Short mmCIF file of C-alpha atoms and ligand atoms in Angstrom, two decimals:
data_model
loop_
_atom_site.label_atom_id
_atom_site.label_comp_id
_atom_site.label_asym_id
_atom_site.label_seq_id
_atom_site.Cartn_x
_atom_site.Cartn_y
_atom_site.Cartn_z
CA MET A 1 59.65 -59.46 3.91
CA LYS A 2 59.98 -63.10 4.84
CA ARG A 3 56.38 -63.30 5.82
CA PHE A 4 55.42 -61.75 2.52
CA THR A 5 57.42 -64.35 0.61
CA ILE A 6 55.75 -67.16 2.47
CA LEU A 7 52.37 -65.62 1.92
CA LEU A 8 53.13 -65.29 -1.76
CA ALA A 9 54.22 -68.93 -1.96
CA VAL A 10 51.06 -70.09 -0.22
CA ILE A 11 48.88 -68.15 -2.62
CA ALA A 12 50.88 -68.77 -5.75
CA LEU A 13 51.45 -72.49 -5.38
CA PRO A 14 47.85 -73.67 -5.63
CA LEU A 15 47.28 -71.16 -8.42
CA ALA A 16 50.22 -72.55 -10.35
CA LEU A 17 48.87 -76.05 -9.91
CA LEU A 18 45.42 -75.01 -11.01
CA SER A 19 46.33 -73.01 -14.07
CA GLN A 20 46.80 -75.01 -17.21
CA GLU A 21 47.48 -73.93 -20.73
CA SER A 22 44.68 -74.17 -23.25
CA LYS A 23 45.56 -74.24 -26.93
CA TYR A 24 43.83 -73.29 -30.17
CA GLU A 25 45.11 -73.63 -33.73
CA TYR A 26 43.86 -72.06 -36.92
CA THR A 27 45.34 -72.40 -40.40
CA PRO A 28 44.44 -69.35 -42.53
CA LYS A 29 43.06 -70.02 -46.00
CA VAL A 30 44.97 -67.00 -47.28
CA LYS A 31 48.34 -66.30 -45.70
CA SER A 32 48.09 -62.55 -45.77
CA ARG A 33 47.11 -60.49 -42.73
CA ILE A 34 46.16 -60.97 -39.11
CA LEU A 35 44.38 -58.42 -36.97
CA ILE A 36 44.20 -58.72 -33.17
CA ALA A 37 41.64 -56.41 -31.58
CA ASP A 38 39.67 -56.01 -28.32
CA LEU A 39 41.92 -58.57 -26.70
CA LEU A 40 42.63 -56.92 -23.36
CA GLY A 41 44.76 -59.65 -21.82
CA GLU A 42 48.54 -59.77 -21.75
CA ILE A 43 49.72 -60.56 -25.26
CA ASN A 44 52.97 -62.25 -26.26
CA VAL A 45 53.62 -62.55 -29.97
CA LYS A 46 56.13 -64.70 -31.79
CA ASN A 47 56.76 -66.34 -35.17
CA ASN A 48 56.50 -69.98 -36.13
CA THR A 49 57.74 -71.82 -39.20
CA GLY A 50 54.46 -73.62 -39.87
CA ASN A 51 51.24 -72.47 -41.54
CA ALA A 52 48.99 -72.26 -38.48
CA ILE A 53 48.24 -69.54 -35.99
CA VAL A 54 48.74 -71.12 -32.56
CA ILE A 55 47.19 -69.47 -29.52
CA THR A 56 47.83 -70.63 -25.97
CA SER A 57 46.37 -69.11 -22.82
CA ASP A 58 46.00 -69.70 -19.11
CA ILE A 59 42.36 -68.62 -19.34
CA ALA A 60 40.00 -70.13 -16.81
CA PHE A 61 36.90 -68.09 -17.41
CA GLU A 62 33.58 -69.54 -16.46
CA LYS A 63 30.13 -68.09 -16.82
CA PRO A 64 28.69 -66.99 -13.49
CA GLU A 65 26.32 -69.64 -12.12
CA ARG A 66 23.51 -67.12 -12.26
CA ALA A 67 24.01 -66.85 -16.04
CA GLU A 68 23.16 -70.52 -16.60
CA GLY A 69 21.11 -70.82 -19.79
CA LEU A 70 21.80 -67.19 -20.76
CA GLN A 71 24.00 -65.83 -23.54
CA LEU A 72 26.55 -63.07 -23.20
CA LEU A 73 24.71 -60.11 -24.72
CA GLY A 74 26.25 -58.38 -27.72
CA ALA A 75 29.30 -60.60 -27.67
CA MET A 76 30.75 -62.63 -30.47
CA GLU A 77 30.78 -66.37 -30.21
CA ASP A 78 33.78 -67.83 -28.38
CA ASN A 79 34.80 -70.32 -31.08
CA THR A 80 38.22 -71.07 -29.61
CA GLY A 81 37.51 -72.03 -26.01
CA LEU A 82 39.92 -69.23 -25.04
CA GLY A 83 37.49 -66.33 -24.78
CA LEU A 84 38.34 -65.38 -28.35
CA ASN A 85 36.57 -65.29 -31.68
CA VAL A 86 38.69 -66.14 -34.71
CA SER A 87 37.29 -65.40 -38.16
CA GLU A 88 38.65 -64.99 -41.66
CA ALA A 89 37.30 -62.77 -44.42
CA ASP A 90 38.87 -61.02 -47.43
CA GLY A 91 42.32 -62.36 -46.60
CA VAL A 92 42.28 -60.98 -43.06
CA VAL A 93 42.18 -63.27 -40.03
CA LYS A 94 40.66 -61.48 -37.05
CA ILE A 95 41.34 -62.52 -33.48
CA VAL A 96 38.95 -60.72 -31.17
CA GLY A 97 38.28 -61.00 -27.42
CA THR A 98 34.69 -62.00 -26.70
CA THR A 99 34.56 -60.70 -23.12
CA LYS A 100 36.32 -57.98 -21.16
CA LYS A 101 37.23 -60.67 -18.61
CA VAL A 102 40.05 -61.84 -20.91
CA LYS A 103 42.06 -58.96 -19.47
CA ASP A 104 42.92 -61.17 -16.48
CA TYR A 105 44.70 -63.76 -18.61
CA ALA A 106 47.82 -64.07 -20.71
CA TYR A 107 47.87 -65.06 -24.37
CA THR A 108 50.75 -66.29 -26.47
CA ILE A 109 50.02 -65.95 -30.15
CA SER A 110 52.36 -67.62 -32.58
CA VAL A 111 52.03 -66.46 -36.17
CA PRO A 112 53.36 -68.00 -39.41
CA GLN A 113 56.37 -66.17 -40.79
CA GLY A 114 55.75 -63.52 -43.45
CA VAL A 115 52.20 -62.66 -42.38
CA LYS A 116 51.45 -59.00 -41.75
CA LEU A 117 50.18 -58.47 -38.23
CA SER A 118 48.25 -55.57 -36.69
CA ILE A 119 47.49 -55.33 -32.98
CA ASP A 120 44.94 -52.80 -31.80
CA TYR A 121 45.50 -52.52 -28.07
CA ASN A 122 44.03 -49.05 -27.90
CA SER A 123 41.48 -49.71 -25.16
CA PRO A 124 41.32 -47.87 -21.83
CA PHE A 125 40.74 -51.27 -20.21
CA ALA A 126 43.93 -52.78 -21.59
CA ARG A 127 46.36 -52.42 -18.70
CA ASN A 128 48.70 -55.22 -19.64
CA ASN A 129 51.85 -54.95 -21.66
CA LEU A 130 52.66 -56.27 -25.08
CA LYS A 131 55.71 -58.40 -25.68
CA VAL A 132 56.95 -59.38 -29.09
CA ASP A 133 59.92 -61.70 -29.40
CA SER A 134 61.80 -62.83 -32.51
CA TYR A 135 59.21 -61.49 -34.92
CA ASN A 136 60.28 -61.16 -38.54
CA GLY A 137 57.73 -59.39 -40.62
CA SER A 138 55.53 -56.37 -40.88
CA LEU A 139 53.94 -55.42 -37.57
CA GLU A 140 51.59 -52.59 -36.57
CA ILE A 141 50.78 -51.89 -32.93
CA LYS A 142 48.59 -49.22 -31.36
CA THR A 143 48.26 -48.84 -27.59
CA LEU A 144 46.87 -46.28 -25.18
CA SER A 145 48.83 -46.82 -21.96
CA SER A 146 50.38 -50.24 -22.45
CA ASN A 147 54.12 -50.60 -22.86
CA VAL A 148 55.44 -52.40 -25.91
CA THR A 149 58.63 -54.46 -25.72
CA LEU A 150 60.12 -55.92 -28.88
CA SER A 151 63.15 -58.19 -28.73
CA ASN A 152 65.12 -59.79 -31.59
CA CYS A 153 63.04 -57.92 -34.12
CA THR A 154 63.75 -56.71 -37.65
CA GLY A 155 60.77 -54.59 -38.62
CA PRO A 156 59.29 -52.99 -40.54
CA LEU A 157 57.19 -51.82 -37.60
CA THR A 158 54.82 -49.07 -36.68
CA VAL A 159 54.12 -48.59 -32.98
CA SER A 160 52.10 -45.73 -31.55
CA SER A 161 51.08 -45.10 -27.96
CA VAL A 162 49.80 -42.30 -25.76
CA SER A 163 51.41 -42.97 -22.39
CA GLY A 164 53.08 -46.30 -23.04
CA SER A 165 56.82 -46.79 -23.53
CA ILE A 166 58.30 -48.46 -26.58
CA GLU A 167 61.43 -50.58 -26.33
CA ALA A 168 62.82 -52.26 -29.41
CA GLU A 169 65.91 -54.37 -29.74
CA PHE A 170 66.76 -55.04 -33.38
CA ASN A 171 68.68 -57.98 -34.84
CA SER A 172 68.85 -55.99 -38.03
CA LEU A 173 66.76 -53.19 -39.47
CA SER A 174 64.50 -54.16 -42.38
CA GLN A 175 65.55 -52.15 -45.44
CA GLU A 176 62.24 -52.91 -47.17
CA GLN A 177 60.06 -50.26 -45.57
CA PRO A 178 60.37 -47.61 -42.86
CA THR A 179 59.99 -48.31 -39.15
CA SER A 180 58.17 -45.72 -37.02
CA LEU A 181 57.92 -45.63 -33.22
CA ALA A 182 55.95 -42.79 -31.60
CA THR A 183 54.52 -42.01 -28.16
CA VAL A 184 53.28 -38.94 -26.30
CA SER A 185 54.64 -39.35 -22.79
CA GLY A 186 56.35 -42.74 -22.76
CA LEU A 187 60.01 -43.30 -23.50
CA VAL A 188 61.44 -44.72 -26.71
CA ASP A 189 64.45 -47.00 -26.31
CA ILE A 190 66.04 -48.69 -29.31
CA THR A 191 69.07 -50.95 -29.66
CA LEU A 192 70.66 -51.44 -33.09
CA PRO A 193 73.62 -53.50 -34.29
CA ALA A 194 76.55 -51.11 -34.80
CA ALA A 195 76.75 -51.76 -38.57
CA THR A 196 73.07 -50.92 -39.25
CA LYS A 197 72.46 -48.66 -42.22
CA ALA A 198 69.67 -46.19 -41.52
CA ASP A 199 68.31 -42.69 -41.91
CA ILE A 200 67.20 -41.87 -38.39
CA GLN A 201 64.78 -39.07 -37.67
CA VAL A 202 64.49 -38.07 -34.01
CA SER A 203 61.70 -35.78 -32.89
CA ASN A 204 60.94 -34.69 -29.38
CA ILE A 205 59.70 -31.59 -27.61
CA THR A 206 60.44 -31.66 -23.91
CA GLY A 207 62.28 -34.96 -23.50
CA ASP A 208 66.02 -35.59 -23.85
CA VAL A 209 67.86 -37.80 -26.32
CA TYR A 210 70.70 -40.11 -25.24
CA ASN A 211 72.84 -41.91 -27.77
CA ASN A 212 75.98 -43.97 -28.32
CA LEU A 213 75.50 -44.76 -32.02
CA ASP A 214 77.79 -43.10 -34.59
CA LEU A 215 75.19 -40.71 -35.91
CA VAL A 216 75.93 -38.08 -38.53
CA ASN A 217 73.67 -35.04 -38.42
CA THR A 218 72.20 -34.31 -41.84
CA SER A 219 69.46 -31.82 -40.96
CA ASP A 220 69.73 -29.09 -43.53
CA ASN A 221 70.60 -25.91 -41.77
CA GLU A 222 70.92 -23.94 -44.96
CA LYS A 223 71.82 -20.36 -44.26
CA ASP A 224 71.61 -17.38 -46.50
CA LYS A 225 74.50 -14.96 -46.78
CA ARG A 226 73.09 -12.44 -44.35
CA SER A 227 72.84 -15.00 -41.53
CA GLU A 228 76.47 -16.05 -41.85
CA GLY A 229 78.20 -16.03 -38.48
CA LEU A 230 74.87 -15.99 -36.64
CA ASP A 231 73.32 -18.89 -34.80
CA GLU A 232 70.00 -20.25 -35.89
CA ILE A 233 67.30 -19.64 -33.32
CA LYS A 234 64.29 -21.38 -34.79
CA HIS A 235 65.08 -24.98 -35.60
CA ARG A 236 62.94 -27.63 -37.19
CA ASN A 237 61.26 -30.06 -34.85
CA ASN A 238 62.95 -33.06 -36.42
CA THR A 239 66.62 -33.81 -36.44
CA GLU A 240 67.84 -36.17 -39.12
CA TYR A 241 70.87 -38.39 -38.88
CA THR A 242 72.49 -41.06 -40.99
CA LEU A 243 74.00 -44.20 -39.58
CA ASN A 244 76.72 -45.97 -41.59
CA GLY A 245 76.07 -43.92 -44.70
CA GLY A 246 72.29 -44.09 -44.49
CA GLY A 247 69.60 -46.62 -45.30
CA GLN A 248 65.94 -47.24 -44.61
CA LYS A 249 64.05 -44.70 -42.51
CA LEU A 250 63.80 -45.15 -38.75
CA LEU A 251 61.41 -42.56 -37.32
CA LEU A 252 61.48 -42.01 -33.55
CA LYS A 253 59.20 -39.66 -31.69
CA SER A 254 58.36 -38.92 -28.09
CA ILE A 255 56.71 -35.66 -27.12
CA SER A 256 57.70 -35.56 -23.44
CA GLY A 257 59.55 -38.83 -22.81
CA ASN A 258 63.25 -39.44 -23.33
CA ILE A 259 64.63 -41.17 -26.40
CA TYR A 260 67.52 -43.65 -26.04
CA LEU A 261 69.60 -44.93 -28.94
CA ARG A 262 71.94 -47.80 -28.13
CA LYS A 263 74.62 -49.75 -29.90
CA LYS A 264 74.13 -53.52 -29.61
CA MET B 1 21.28 -61.49 -44.67
CA LYS B 2 24.54 -62.36 -46.38
CA CYS B 3 27.73 -60.36 -45.86
CA GLU B 4 27.98 -59.38 -49.55
CA GLU B 5 24.46 -58.04 -49.48
CA VAL B 6 25.16 -56.09 -46.30
CA LYS B 7 28.45 -54.64 -47.54
CA ILE B 8 26.95 -53.37 -50.79
CA ASN B 9 24.26 -51.50 -48.88
CA ILE B 10 26.43 -49.96 -46.16
CA PRO B 11 26.68 -46.53 -47.90
CA GLU B 12 22.87 -46.38 -48.18
CA LEU B 13 22.53 -47.37 -44.53
CA ILE B 14 24.83 -44.56 -43.44
CA ASP B 15 22.98 -42.08 -45.62
CA GLY B 16 19.67 -43.27 -44.12
CA LYS B 17 18.31 -44.22 -47.52
CA LEU B 18 17.06 -47.72 -46.68
CA ASP B 19 13.55 -48.71 -45.67
CA ALA B 20 13.05 -49.39 -41.97
CA VAL B 21 12.93 -53.19 -42.25
CA THR B 22 16.07 -53.53 -44.36
CA GLY B 23 17.84 -50.98 -42.18
CA ALA B 24 17.02 -52.91 -39.03
CA LYS B 25 18.15 -56.20 -40.61
CA MET B 26 21.41 -54.58 -41.66
CA GLU B 27 22.04 -53.17 -38.20
CA GLN B 28 21.30 -56.54 -36.67
CA HIS B 29 23.83 -58.20 -38.95
CA ILE B 30 26.49 -55.55 -38.43
CA LYS B 31 26.18 -55.95 -34.67
CA GLY B 32 27.05 -59.62 -34.91
CA CYS B 33 29.55 -59.62 -37.79
CA ALA B 34 33.05 -58.29 -37.20
CA SER B 35 33.92 -58.05 -40.88
CA CYS B 36 30.86 -56.00 -41.82
CA ARG B 37 31.21 -53.92 -38.68
CA GLU B 38 34.74 -52.94 -39.64
CA GLU B 39 33.62 -51.95 -43.07
CA TYR B 40 30.79 -49.96 -41.59
CA ASN B 41 33.18 -48.16 -39.21
CA ASP B 42 35.70 -47.52 -41.99
CA LEU B 43 33.10 -45.98 -44.20
CA SER B 44 31.50 -43.86 -41.48
CA SER B 45 34.83 -42.39 -40.45
CA PHE B 46 35.70 -41.76 -44.08
CA LEU B 47 32.39 -39.99 -44.62
CA LYS B 48 32.83 -38.02 -41.42
CA PHE B 49 36.10 -36.79 -42.88
CA THR B 50 34.64 -35.87 -46.26
CA ASP B 51 31.78 -34.07 -44.53
CA SER B 52 34.29 -31.97 -42.65
CA LEU B 53 35.73 -30.62 -45.90
CA PRO B 54 34.50 -27.30 -47.22
CA GLU B 55 31.97 -27.52 -50.05
CA ILE B 56 33.61 -27.63 -53.46
CA GLU B 57 31.63 -27.34 -56.67
CA PRO B 58 32.87 -30.12 -58.99
CA PRO B 59 34.01 -28.58 -62.27
CA SER B 60 32.49 -29.94 -65.48
CA GLY B 61 34.38 -32.91 -66.90
CA MET B 62 35.19 -34.07 -63.40
CA LYS B 63 33.36 -37.34 -63.86
CA GLU B 64 35.36 -38.24 -66.98
CA GLU B 65 38.57 -37.34 -65.22
CA PHE B 66 37.53 -39.40 -62.25
CA MET B 67 36.81 -42.48 -64.33
CA MET B 68 40.13 -42.00 -66.09
CA MET B 69 41.92 -42.01 -62.78
CA LEU B 70 40.22 -45.28 -61.95
CA GLU B 71 41.49 -46.76 -65.19
CA GLU B 72 44.95 -45.48 -64.39
CA GLN B 73 44.71 -47.42 -61.19
CA THR B 74 43.97 -50.66 -63.00
CA SER B 75 46.52 -50.27 -65.81
CA SER B 76 49.99 -50.06 -64.39
CA GLN B 77 51.42 -48.69 -67.64
CA ASN B 78 50.55 -45.10 -66.90
CA PRO B 79 53.44 -42.73 -67.65
CA ARG B 80 52.67 -40.55 -64.62
CA LEU B 81 53.40 -43.43 -62.33
CA ILE B 82 56.39 -45.10 -63.91
CA ILE B 83 58.75 -42.66 -62.23
CA LEU B 84 58.14 -44.53 -59.00
CA PRO B 85 60.64 -47.24 -58.16
CA SER B 86 58.42 -50.25 -57.54
CA TRP B 87 54.89 -51.26 -58.27
CA THR B 88 53.95 -51.38 -54.59
CA LYS B 89 54.87 -47.78 -54.13
CA ALA B 90 53.14 -46.82 -57.34
CA ALA B 91 49.99 -48.62 -56.39
CA ALA B 92 49.97 -47.12 -52.94
CA VAL B 93 50.49 -43.63 -54.26
CA VAL B 94 47.65 -44.06 -56.72
CA VAL B 95 45.43 -45.15 -53.89
CA LEU B 96 46.41 -42.08 -51.94
CA ALA B 97 45.84 -39.80 -54.92
CA LEU B 98 42.57 -41.46 -55.81
CA GLY B 99 41.46 -41.21 -52.22
CA THR B 100 41.63 -37.48 -52.07
CA PHE B 101 40.47 -36.85 -55.49
CA ALA B 102 37.42 -38.78 -54.44
CA ALA B 103 37.17 -36.91 -51.16
CA GLY B 104 37.24 -33.52 -52.84
CA TYR B 105 34.73 -34.70 -55.37
CA PHE B 106 32.26 -36.29 -52.99
CA SER B 107 32.09 -33.26 -50.78
CA GLY B 108 30.70 -31.29 -53.69
CA SER B 109 28.40 -33.91 -55.12
CA GLY B 110 25.48 -33.30 -52.82
CA ASN B 111 23.20 -31.24 -55.03
CA GLY B 112 21.49 -32.06 -58.30
CA GLN B 113 23.60 -34.96 -59.52
CA ASN B 114 21.92 -37.82 -61.31
CA ALA B 115 21.21 -41.06 -59.51
CA GLN B 116 23.54 -43.19 -61.57
CA LEU B 117 26.49 -40.97 -60.84
CA THR B 118 25.66 -41.03 -57.16
CA ALA B 119 25.59 -44.82 -57.23
CA GLU B 120 28.95 -44.92 -58.96
CA VAL B 121 30.39 -42.52 -56.46
CA GLN B 122 29.00 -44.59 -53.60
CA SER B 123 30.64 -47.79 -54.77
CA LEU B 124 33.86 -45.89 -55.41
CA LYS B 125 33.78 -44.62 -51.86
CA GLN B 126 33.85 -48.20 -50.75
CA GLN B 127 36.69 -49.10 -53.09
CA VAL B 128 38.70 -46.17 -51.87
CA VAL B 129 38.14 -47.08 -48.25
CA LEU B 130 39.01 -50.70 -48.83
CA ALA B 131 42.05 -50.00 -50.94
CA GLY B 132 43.33 -47.31 -48.64
CA LEU B 133 42.87 -49.05 -45.35
CA LYS B 134 43.05 -52.76 -45.98
CA ASP B 135 45.47 -53.71 -48.68
CA TYR B 136 48.56 -51.93 -47.48
CA SER B 137 50.41 -52.29 -44.22
CA GLY B 138 51.43 -49.26 -42.14
CA PRO B 139 55.11 -49.46 -43.16
CA GLN B 140 54.10 -49.75 -46.84
CA LYS B 141 51.95 -46.64 -46.56
CA ILE B 142 54.72 -44.68 -44.84
CA GLU B 143 57.03 -45.71 -47.67
CA ALA B 144 54.39 -44.54 -50.16
CA VAL B 145 53.99 -41.19 -48.40
CA TYR B 146 57.72 -40.43 -48.47
CA SER B 147 58.26 -41.64 -52.02
CA ALA B 148 55.27 -39.68 -53.28
CA ALA B 149 56.88 -36.57 -51.81
CA GLU B 150 60.27 -37.47 -53.21
CA TYR B 151 59.24 -38.37 -56.72
CA SER B 152 56.42 -35.97 -57.41
CA THR B 153 56.48 -32.23 -57.65
CA GLN B 154 54.48 -30.24 -55.13
CA SER B 155 51.21 -30.58 -57.03
CA ALA B 156 47.72 -29.96 -55.67
CA ASP B 157 47.03 -33.69 -56.18
CA LEU B 158 49.95 -34.64 -53.98
CA VAL B 159 48.90 -32.23 -51.25
CA ASP B 160 45.35 -33.62 -51.43
CA ALA B 161 46.63 -37.17 -51.17
CA LEU B 162 48.79 -36.37 -48.16
CA MET B 163 45.99 -34.42 -46.51
CA TYR B 164 43.64 -37.35 -46.99
CA THR B 165 46.17 -39.66 -45.38
CA LEU B 166 46.70 -37.25 -42.48
CA ASN B 167 42.96 -37.02 -41.85
CA SER B 168 41.74 -40.55 -42.35
CA ASP B 169 44.40 -43.23 -42.11
CA LYS B 170 43.83 -45.74 -39.34
CA ASN B 171 47.52 -46.01 -38.53
CA ILE B 172 48.78 -43.09 -36.40
CA ASN B 173 52.38 -43.51 -37.60
CA VAL B 174 51.16 -43.16 -41.20
CA ARG B 175 49.33 -39.94 -40.29
CA LEU B 176 52.51 -38.62 -38.67
CA ALA B 177 54.51 -39.42 -41.81
CA ALA B 178 52.03 -37.47 -43.95
CA LEU B 179 52.19 -34.54 -41.51
CA ASN B 180 55.96 -34.69 -41.61
CA VAL B 181 56.02 -34.28 -45.38
CA LEU B 182 53.33 -31.59 -45.30
CA SER B 183 55.16 -29.62 -42.63
CA GLY B 184 58.01 -29.09 -45.10
CA MET B 185 55.58 -27.33 -47.48
CA VAL B 186 53.61 -25.24 -45.01
CA SER B 187 55.61 -22.02 -45.22
CA ASP B 188 55.04 -21.37 -48.91
CA ASN B 189 51.89 -23.29 -49.81
CA GLN B 190 48.52 -21.78 -48.93
CA GLN B 191 46.69 -25.05 -49.69
CA VAL B 192 48.84 -26.89 -47.14
CA LYS B 193 48.43 -24.12 -44.58
CA SER B 194 44.64 -24.06 -44.69
CA GLY B 195 44.47 -27.85 -44.94
CA LEU B 196 46.47 -28.26 -41.74
CA VAL B 197 44.40 -25.65 -39.90
CA GLN B 198 41.26 -27.52 -40.97
CA SER B 199 42.80 -30.84 -39.95
CA LEU B 200 42.95 -29.72 -36.30
CA LEU B 201 39.18 -30.22 -36.16
CA VAL B 202 39.16 -33.83 -37.34
CA GLN B 203 42.09 -35.30 -35.39
CA ASP B 204 41.37 -37.16 -32.18
CA ASN B 205 44.69 -38.86 -31.44
CA PRO B 206 46.92 -36.94 -28.98
CA LEU B 207 50.14 -37.69 -30.91
CA VAL B 208 48.74 -36.24 -34.11
CA GLN B 209 47.08 -33.32 -32.32
CA ILE B 210 50.29 -32.26 -30.57
CA SER B 211 52.43 -32.71 -33.70
CA LEU B 212 49.96 -30.68 -35.73
CA ILE B 213 49.82 -27.86 -33.17
CA GLN B 214 53.62 -27.87 -33.10
CA VAL B 215 53.97 -27.61 -36.88
CA LEU B 216 51.40 -24.82 -37.12
CA THR B 217 52.67 -22.71 -34.24
CA GLU B 218 56.35 -23.11 -35.13
CA SER B 219 55.58 -22.13 -38.70
CA GLY B 220 53.80 -19.04 -37.42
CA VAL B 221 50.40 -19.89 -38.89
CA ASN B 222 48.31 -17.45 -36.87
CA GLU B 223 45.10 -18.57 -38.61
CA ALA B 224 45.34 -21.76 -36.53
CA LYS B 225 44.56 -19.89 -33.31
CA ASP B 226 40.80 -20.52 -33.19
CA ASN B 227 41.10 -24.22 -33.98
CA ILE B 228 43.85 -24.76 -31.40
CA GLU B 229 41.67 -22.96 -28.87
CA PHE B 230 38.82 -25.28 -29.89
CA ILE B 231 40.88 -28.43 -29.25
CA LYS B 232 42.13 -27.02 -25.96
CA ASN B 233 38.59 -26.38 -24.70
CA GLN B 234 37.04 -29.61 -25.94
CA ALA B 235 35.93 -31.85 -23.06
CA GLY B 236 37.45 -35.11 -24.30
CA THR B 237 40.87 -33.73 -25.19
CA ASP B 238 43.87 -35.51 -23.62
CA PRO B 239 45.49 -33.45 -20.80
CA ASN B 240 48.91 -33.61 -22.54
CA VAL B 241 47.34 -31.95 -25.57
CA LYS B 242 45.57 -29.30 -23.46
CA ASP B 243 48.84 -28.37 -21.73
CA PHE B 244 50.75 -28.23 -24.98
CA ALA B 245 48.06 -26.17 -26.71
CA GLN B 246 48.03 -23.79 -23.73
CA ASP B 247 51.81 -23.28 -23.97
CA MET B 248 51.92 -22.91 -27.74
CA MET B 249 48.99 -20.45 -27.81
CA LYS B 250 51.36 -17.97 -26.20
CA THR B 251 53.54 -17.99 -29.31
CA ILE B 252 50.64 -16.98 -31.54
CA ILE B 253 50.09 -13.29 -31.90
ZN1 ZN C 1 28.81 -59.84 -42.39
#
């Protein structure tokens, strides 16, 4: 163990000295929507109070020597110096990775408050995780196997994944529009302030649900007269609950993973 | 070639109606331009969806009705829409409704229509795609799906709109919301039943596939058997979906 630590220090130290943050800023003409796609690196998203999108990265990508004088075939122009192409059209700012090599680097993308953001992380080559901290505003995320962690968020959000887990810790739940979190085999873990008003729909097939919120079951189990005194065998695949009298919809789904609902 | 020029001609490119030189120029541009490429992809997936629909012969007067619906979209004073609580919802619902109306119409417009109408339909296709996929965020569309179900009666238009959303929206959570609402209608609505069975063939996301199989098998829709079998045996299908389909097949008689 000790030897490993020393080894790690020896390797990590020069790397830490070498790596330096590069920065790129872009102020959108229309403050409307941002789409991040084909960016396979680790992505951290947060809000800023200004008008510019600020991207920082530890990228240190260089063209192979052999490629001197050649262009990367089929790739978009790297107009940021960070292995990214940033463009704006029809009120949508697109941030797109220009090479698959960006997967080895980490990006922090800071977005002006109130802009709608979509992140398409649905690539088999994206093995990193997505972290979103203190983001207030509409956010859409799609991943294949990457985990999504949201802290200090409000929504409204949509997150979907195939094998990734979704963890969301809410400061408050946006009452403007619904929030929907869904995955096939990952877990869903949400933390809500105790006083949150919500209509929560939980759907799962083979996973379990753990909870310490004061949920009230509202699924309509209407029975006809004949079935009185008998238990229902076939039940609907969704169970609906209200929290503190009900509010905006919070839709939670995992097919085979567990679902956790926590009080903050 | 300029982006505007390219975008206008995308429908023709997909339909293979351009001359070789223009076609090649367009493809060249689309390769290098993210904005045009997205529009191209949007439209192709939309057309793939409409192609998957069964052929419907458009009834006479359809064109007039169609143009009227477009006008409804632009004037917010339409009495059919005022029941909705806010303009965002109303607008989103109209987009949904318009989307499917268009889808049902296009699928039947292949034979013997005049060129002008085809051109109109083509540009409408684009509008529908753009309005449906660009202008509204995922949460807004989910809100629209649920409020459409809450505030409208179970009309054929509503079912069409939800079915369109289920089959073509880019956002998986939005598709799930549409399925959720549709699943409440499946037991006593033949249109919903056959629509969901058909939908099995166009879905490629494992979350939607599993949810759809679950709704159909739990509602005892035995007509879904062949299409579930099809998904199960398809080479590219996610192993989670294959396993689930395998298990649920046992519940179908
Ligand atoms: Zn272009």
